[in-house]
Every structure is written in structure tokens, then in C-alpha cells.
Short mmCIF file of C-alpha atoms in Angstrom, two decimals:
data_model
loop_
_atom_site.label_atom_id
_atom_site.label_comp_id
_atom_site.label_asym_id
_atom_site.label_seq_id
_atom_site.Cartn_x
_atom_site.Cartn_y
_atom_site.Cartn_z
CA UNK A 290 24.63 11.45 30.38
CA UNK A 291 26.35 10.94 33.68
CA UNK A 292 29.01 8.30 33.91
CA UNK A 293 29.47 7.02 37.42
CA UNK A 294 32.85 5.77 38.57
CA UNK A 295 32.74 2.13 39.91
CA UNK A 296 32.98 1.82 43.68
CA UNK A 297 36.48 0.83 44.67
CA UNK A 298 37.20 -1.10 47.81
CA UNK A 299 40.44 -1.71 49.62
CA UNK A 300 43.77 0.00 49.39
CA UNK A 301 46.03 0.65 46.47
CA UNK A 302 49.65 -0.35 46.58
CA UNK A 303 50.61 3.13 47.39
CA UNK A 304 48.15 3.17 50.36
CA UNK A 305 49.56 -0.08 51.68
CA UNK A 306 53.16 1.17 51.32
CA UNK A 307 52.30 4.37 53.23
CA UNK A 308 50.49 2.78 56.25
CA UNK A 309 52.47 2.86 59.43
CA UNK A 310 53.39 -0.34 61.17
CA UNK A 311 54.52 -1.15 64.65
CA UNK A 312 57.14 -3.66 63.40
CA UNK A 313 60.67 -2.82 62.61
CA UNK A 314 61.69 -2.92 58.89
CA UNK A 315 63.95 -5.96 59.10
CA UNK A 316 61.68 -8.10 61.37
CA UNK A 317 61.35 -10.86 58.72
CA UNK A 318 64.65 -10.55 57.11
CA UNK A 319 66.06 -13.90 56.12
CA UNK A 320 62.59 -15.60 56.51
CA UNK A 321 60.59 -17.20 53.64
CA UNK A 322 56.88 -16.62 53.72
CA UNK A 323 54.18 -18.36 51.65
CA UNK A 324 51.17 -16.27 51.12
CA UNK A 325 48.12 -17.57 49.28
CA UNK A 326 45.59 -15.23 47.42
CA UNK A 327 47.96 -12.46 46.92
CA UNK A 328 46.22 -11.12 43.83
CA UNK A 329 43.80 -9.00 45.95
CA UNK A 330 42.23 -8.45 49.23
CA UNK A 331 43.69 -9.72 52.47
CA UNK A 332 46.33 -11.80 50.76
CA UNK A 333 47.56 -8.70 48.96
CA UNK A 334 47.78 -6.69 52.12
CA UNK A 335 49.61 -9.57 53.96
CA UNK A 336 52.09 -9.93 51.08
CA UNK A 337 52.87 -6.23 51.04
CA UNK A 338 53.44 -6.13 54.83
CA UNK A 339 55.83 -9.15 54.76
CA UNK A 340 57.59 -7.55 51.77
CA UNK A 341 58.02 -4.34 53.84
CA UNK A 342 59.36 -6.41 56.73
CA UNK A 343 62.06 -7.95 54.50
CA UNK A 344 60.68 -11.34 53.93
CA UNK A 345 61.28 -13.44 50.78
CA UNK A 346 57.82 -14.10 49.47
CA UNK A 347 56.38 -17.06 47.68
CA UNK A 348 53.08 -16.18 46.47
CA UNK A 349 50.22 -18.35 45.00
CA UNK A 350 46.72 -17.75 43.72
CA UNK A 351 44.27 -18.66 41.04
CA UNK A 352 44.87 -15.63 38.71
CA UNK A 353 48.38 -15.66 37.15
CA UNK A 354 48.03 -12.11 35.80
CA UNK A 355 47.19 -10.73 39.27
CA UNK A 356 50.09 -12.59 40.72
CA UNK A 357 52.53 -11.05 38.16
CA UNK A 358 51.10 -7.65 38.90
CA UNK A 359 51.60 -8.20 42.59
CA UNK A 360 55.19 -9.41 41.93
CA UNK A 361 55.94 -6.23 39.95
CA UNK A 362 54.23 -3.80 42.38
CA UNK A 363 56.35 -1.20 44.01
CA UNK A 364 55.95 -2.64 47.57
CA UNK A 365 56.56 -6.28 46.76
CA UNK A 366 59.36 -5.58 44.37
CA UNK A 367 61.61 -4.87 47.34
CA UNK A 368 61.29 -8.45 48.39
CA UNK A 369 62.37 -11.31 46.23
CA UNK A 370 59.32 -13.09 45.00
CA UNK A 371 58.51 -15.90 42.70
CA UNK A 372 55.32 -16.71 40.81
CA UNK A 373 54.35 -20.42 40.77
#
């Protein structure tokens, strides 16, 4: 019996943290950014980028568990974030 692995789309937190960016690290320092849909997909990628750029994140989405995982991810933990 062959067990196929599910197809996975998108980037992991480690992938997002490792991607190069043209922006300087402190570009959004002192700024507060509201990102919706941060549990997965584009919202996740946007939240990770703003966190890398030094922004304070306010995240929102439908799945509280996903939001908590995002808040505790290695990339976003560098930024102060709140789950509402």
C-alpha cells in the first residue's frame, strides 16, 4: 500500500523568513499595521513581511487557532502582536 503525501502549497514560516527583500529591516519600525486573514495564504505572507520590517502587528481572521499559531511563529514573534 502506497501512502501519498498531501500536496502542500505556499511557503512555510522558515521559507518566508529566508526570502530576501528589497526593504531595509527597520522600514516599518514604530508603525502599527492591521492585517486580515493572517492564518494562511497571502495574509500570512504579508504579516510575516511587516513583522520582518519592524511593524507592530494587529492580526484578525476567522480561525482563532491559526491566529495564535501565527502569533507564535518564529517570524512574527519578533514583532509585537495581539490576537483579537
